[in-house]
C-alpha positions as a Python dict, from the first residue, in 0.01 Angstrom:
ca = {
    (1, 'M'): (0, 0, 0),
    (2, 'L'): (210, 310, -22),
    (3, 'P'): (69, 615, -198),
    (4, 'T'): (148, 698, -558),
    (5, 'L'): (458, 911, -590),
    (6, 'T'): (524, 1188, -840),
    (7, 'A'): (835, 1278, -1030),
    (8, 'V'): (924, 1610, -1188),
    (9, 'L'): (1078, 1544, -1527),
    (10, 'A'): (1179, 1839, -1739),
    (11, 'G'): (930, 2055, -1553),
    (12, 'A'): (633, 1823, -1601),
    (13, 'L'): (465, 1609, -1337),
    (14, 'V'): (473, 1243, -1428),
    (15, 'A'): (281, 990, -1217),
    (16, 'G'): (487, 704, -1078),
    (17, 'T'): (357, 382, -933),
    (18, 'A'): (445, 227, -602),
    (19, 'T'): (412, -150, -559),
    (20, 'M'): (487, -324, -228),
    (21, 'L'): (499, -699, -178),
    (22, 'A'): (328, -737, 156),
    (23, 'N'): (399, -1002, 414),
    (24, 'P'): (49, -1104, 533),
    (25, 'A'): (183, -1217, 868),
    (26, 'A'): (379, -899, 927),
    (27, 'G'): (302, -671, 1214),
    (28, 'S'): (420, -321, 1272),
    (29, 'S'): (741, -400, 1461),
    (30, 'A'): (1088, -366, 1308),
    (31, 'D'): (1131, -744, 1317),
    (32, 'Q'): (810, -802, 1116),
    (33, 'D'): (845, -572, 821),
    (34, 'D'): (693, -578, 476),
    (35, 'L'): (876, -830, 262),
    (36, 'S'): (1063, -730, -53),
    (37, 'I'): (1219, -964, -305),
    (38, 'G'): (1549, -1106, -187),
    (39, 'L'): (1530, -957, 161),
    (40, 'T'): (1465, -1107, 501),
    (41, 'D'): (1165, -1015, 711),
    (42, 'E'): (1382, -778, 910),
    (43, 'Q'): (1521, -592, 612),
    (44, 'V'): (1324, -402, 354),
    (45, 'V'): (1393, -118, 117),
    (46, 'A'): (1120, 115, 5),
    (47, 'D'): (888, -21, -260),
    (48, 'S'): (1028, 243, -491),
    (49, 'P'): (1305, 498, -444),
    (50, 'G'): (1219, 861, -402),
    (51, 'D'): (1131, 987, -748),
    (52, 'L'): (1409, 1182, -907),
    (53, 'V'): (1368, 1556, -938),
    (54, 'R'): (1564, 1673, -1238),
    (55, 'P'): (1692, 2031, -1279),
    (56, 'T'): (1566, 2206, -1587),
    (57, 'P'): (1882, 2258, -1746),
    (58, 'G'): (4341, -1994, -2456),
    (59, 'S'): (4726, -2027, -2451),
    (60, 'A'): (4944, -2181, -2730),
    (61, 'R'): (5186, -2461, -2670),
    (62, 'P'): (5531, -2333, -2556),
    (63, 'S'): (5770, -2293, -2847),
    (64, 'G'): (6051, -2540, -2874),
    (65, 'S'): (5863, -2821, -2702),
    (66, 'T'): (5821, -3149, -2882),
    (67, 'A'): (5613, -3453, -2809),
    (68, 'P'): (5821, -3740, -2668),
    (69, 'T'): (5876, -4038, -2896),
    (70, 'S'): (5997, -4384, -2815),
    (71, 'T'): (6305, -4536, -2974),
    (72, 'P'): (6227, -4780, -3257),
    (73, 'T'): (6187, -5138, -3146),
    (74, 'T'): (6195, -5468, -3335),
    (75, 'S'): (5956, -5751, -3285),
    (76, 'S'): (6106, -6044, -3106),
    (77, 'A'): (5917, -6297, -3322),
    (78, 'P'): (6115, -6444, -3609),
    (79, 'S'): (6042, -6267, -3933),
    (80, 'T'): (6198, -6210, -4267),
    (81, 'T'): (6140, -5834, -4236),
    (82, 'S'): (6210, -5599, -3954),
    (83, 'S'): (5918, -5381, -3838),
    (84, 'T'): (5945, -5070, -3628),
    (85, 'T'): (5683, -4891, -3422),
    (86, 'T'): (5667, -4536, -3290),
    (87, 'E'): (5441, -4424, -3009),
    (88, 'P'): (5190, -4153, -3105),
    (89, 'P'): (5274, -3797, -2996),
    (90, 'A'): (5168, -3708, -2643),
    (91, 'P'): (4867, -3477, -2625),
    (92, 'P'): (4947, -3108, -2571),
    (93, 'P'): (4925, -2977, -2214),
    (94, 'P'): (4591, -2828, -2112),
    (95, 'P'): (4563, -2454, -2164),
    (96, 'T'): (4625, -2236, -1864),
    (97, 'T'): (4425, -1930, -1762),
    (98, 'S'): (4516, -1633, -1548),
    (99, 'E'): (4171, -1496, -1472),
    (100, 'E'): (4170, -1286, -1158),
    (101, 'P'): (3906, -1365, -896),
    (102, 'P'): (3624, -1111, -868),
    (103, 'A'): (3697, -820, -640),
    (104, 'P'): (3534, -841, -297),
    (105, 'P'): (3252, -597, -224),
    (106, 'P'): (3355, -267, -65),
    (107, 'T'): (3388, -269, 311),
    (108, 'A'): (3291, 23, 532),
    (109, 'T'): (3552, 134, 782),
    (110, 'G'): (3564, 405, 1045),
    (111, 'G'): (3328, 680, 1146),
    (112, 'T'): (2959, 658, 1222),
    (113, 'A'): (2723, 430, 1034),
    (114, 'Q'): (2609, 734, 836),
    (115, 'D'): (2971, 818, 748),
    (116, 'Q'): (3021, 460, 633),
    (117, 'V'): (2718, 482, 405),
    (118, 'V'): (2861, 795, 243),
    (119, 'S'): (3197, 623, 199),
    (120, 'L'): (3036, 321, 34),
    (121, 'V'): (2823, 542, -191),
    (122, 'N'): (3134, 717, -318),
    (123, 'T'): (3314, 385, -366),
    (124, 'F'): (3032, 254, -585),
    (125, 'R'): (3009, 585, -770),
    (126, 'G'): (3381, 579, -840),
    (127, 'E'): (3356, 227, -981),
    (128, 'A'): (3076, 352, -1210),
    (129, 'G'): (3276, 654, -1326),
    (130, 'C'): (3082, 912, -1124),
    (131, 'G'): (3233, 1181, -908),
    (132, 'P'): (3192, 1165, -530),
    (133, 'V'): (2902, 1326, -349),
    (134, 'S'): (2977, 1560, -59),
    (135, 'V'): (2790, 1565, 269),
    (136, 'D'): (2549, 1856, 312),
    (137, 'A'): (2423, 1952, 658),
    (138, 'Q'): (2076, 2049, 535),
    (139, 'L'): (2025, 1724, 346),
    (140, 'T'): (2148, 1538, 653),
    (141, 'A'): (1897, 1721, 873),
    (142, 'A'): (1613, 1635, 633),
    (143, 'A'): (1719, 1269, 619),
    (144, 'Q'): (1760, 1235, 995),
    (145, 'G'): (1428, 1405, 1062),
    (146, 'H'): (1245, 1167, 830),
    (147, 'A'): (1416, 859, 980),
    (148, 'E'): (1315, 967, 1331),
    (149, 'D'): (960, 1053, 1223),
    (150, 'M'): (907, 711, 1058),
    (151, 'S'): (1037, 536, 1369),
    (152, 'E'): (838, 744, 1617),
    (153, 'R'): (511, 727, 1424),
    (154, 'D'): (555, 369, 1297),
    (155, 'Y'): (529, 404, 919),
    (156, 'F'): (754, 350, 618),
    (157, 'S'): (706, 578, 320),
    (158, 'H'): (864, 857, 119),
    (159, 'T'): (557, 1064, 204),
    (160, 'S'): (526, 1185, 563),
    (161, 'L'): (200, 1130, 747),
    (162, 'D'): (131, 1503, 715),
    (163, 'G'): (153, 1469, 336),
    (164, 'R'): (499, 1617, 277),
    (165, 'T'): (701, 1456, -1),
    (166, 'F'): (1075, 1404, 15),
    (167, 'D'): (1153, 1712, -196),
    (168, 'Q'): (932, 1927, 25),
    (169, 'R'): (1111, 1803, 336),
    (170, 'I'): (1446, 1880, 176),
    (171, 'R'): (1343, 2233, 78),
    (172, 'N'): (1194, 2288, 423),
    (173, 'A'): (1536, 2202, 565),
    (174, 'G'): (1685, 2482, 357),
    (175, 'Y'): (1832, 2292, 63),
    (176, 'P'): (1706, 2445, -266),
    (177, 'S'): (1780, 2164, -518),
    (178, 'P'): (1647, 1825, -399),
    (179, 'G'): (1745, 1530, -613),
    (180, 'A'): (1634, 1189, -485),
    (181, 'E'): (1567, 983, -176),
    (182, 'N'): (1630, 621, -77),
    (183, 'I'): (1488, 468, 240),
    (184, 'A'): (1532, 129, 405),
    (185, 'R'): (1438, -41, 729),
    (186, 'G'): (1583, -323, 936),
    (187, 'A'): (1947, -337, 823),
    (188, 'R'): (2189, -333, 1116),
    (189, 'T'): (2500, -217, 931),
    (190, 'A'): (2600, 32, 663),
    (191, 'E'): (2724, -252, 444),
    (192, 'R'): (2394, -438, 463),
    (193, 'V'): (2177, -136, 386),
    (194, 'M'): (2400, -47, 92),
    (195, 'Q'): (2373, -405, -35),
    (196, 'M'): (1995, -380, -15),
    (197, 'W'): (1989, -54, -208),
    (198, 'M'): (2242, -165, -469),
    (199, 'E'): (2042, -482, -539),
    (200, 'S'): (1734, -273, -623),
    (201, 'D'): (1743, -113, -968),
    (202, 'G'): (1569, 211, -876),
    (203, 'H'): (1772, 273, -562),
    (204, 'R'): (2092, 182, -743),
    (205, 'R'): (2013, 435, -1016),
    (206, 'N'): (1983, 709, -754),
    (207, 'I'): (2317, 616, -597),
    (208, 'L'): (2492, 599, -935),
    (209, 'N'): (2334, 912, -1083),
    (210, 'C'): (2639, 1114, -1185),
    (211, 'D'): (2435, 1438, -1189),
    (212, 'L'): (2378, 1426, -814),
    (213, 'A'): (2641, 1616, -615),
    (214, 'T'): (2545, 1609, -246),
    (215, 'I'): (2414, 1364, 12),
    (216, 'G'): (2272, 1349, 362),
    (217, 'V'): (2220, 1024, 552),
    (218, 'G'): (1985, 970, 844),
    (219, 'L'): (1959, 671, 1079),
    (220, 'E'): (1720, 597, 1364),
    (221, 'R'): (1829, 279, 1542),
    (222, 'D'): (1488, 216, 1698),
    (223, 'G'): (1371, -2, 1412),
    (224, 'F'): (1680, 82, 1204),
    (225, 'Y'): (1525, 331, 967),
    (226, 'W'): (1773, 459, 707),
    (227, 'V'): (1731, 758, 475),
    (228, 'Q'): (1955, 881, 195),
    (229, 'N'): (1876, 1227, 60),
    (230, 'F'): (2054, 1347, -254),
    (231, 'G'): (2080, 1693, -405),
    (232, 'F'): (2198, 1861, -721),
}
């Protein structure tokens, strides 16, 4: 069970809860991770994203078309009166639709895996009406340091084993306005880790928070630990 996280909202500390669905058979290796809803044993996002630190401040029938009718015919049986029959109108053609197929998910191209994550983040933000985030070297250093520390010391949490929270790590790296953090483990590609984050409400909210302006992405391939750090 991961420790309780805290969020600073309008200058006040608000307790947040952290709930992890554990895989009882899981070990500590990258291929036997804690199990989250909808993810494989190898792929898991954090139980909760890094708490957000907020700054104080049917078509009609074509015209002109008519239903075909048959020419009148007379019964061949002898009769004193002549009877005619007309075939009923043909049914109208089925309505046509021109719905476009859903757009395929964004695809990462070029650059490092970290660059691809940034590109995908900005693609999703653009679709949501948010401006792009720019890469910051200090946020990147904080994210990379945390990814390496989790891999080396075999844990998975927003809180370092020495007790530092994500915002403390970001400030220690020299960035004065920490915003949020997302972490994940086990995904082999930028597209997969972004899918994992975007399918989790809390992580998605961080990515699509229009107030956030900067990003740093860390990746340690020994265990595939990913970290997104955001700043205002």
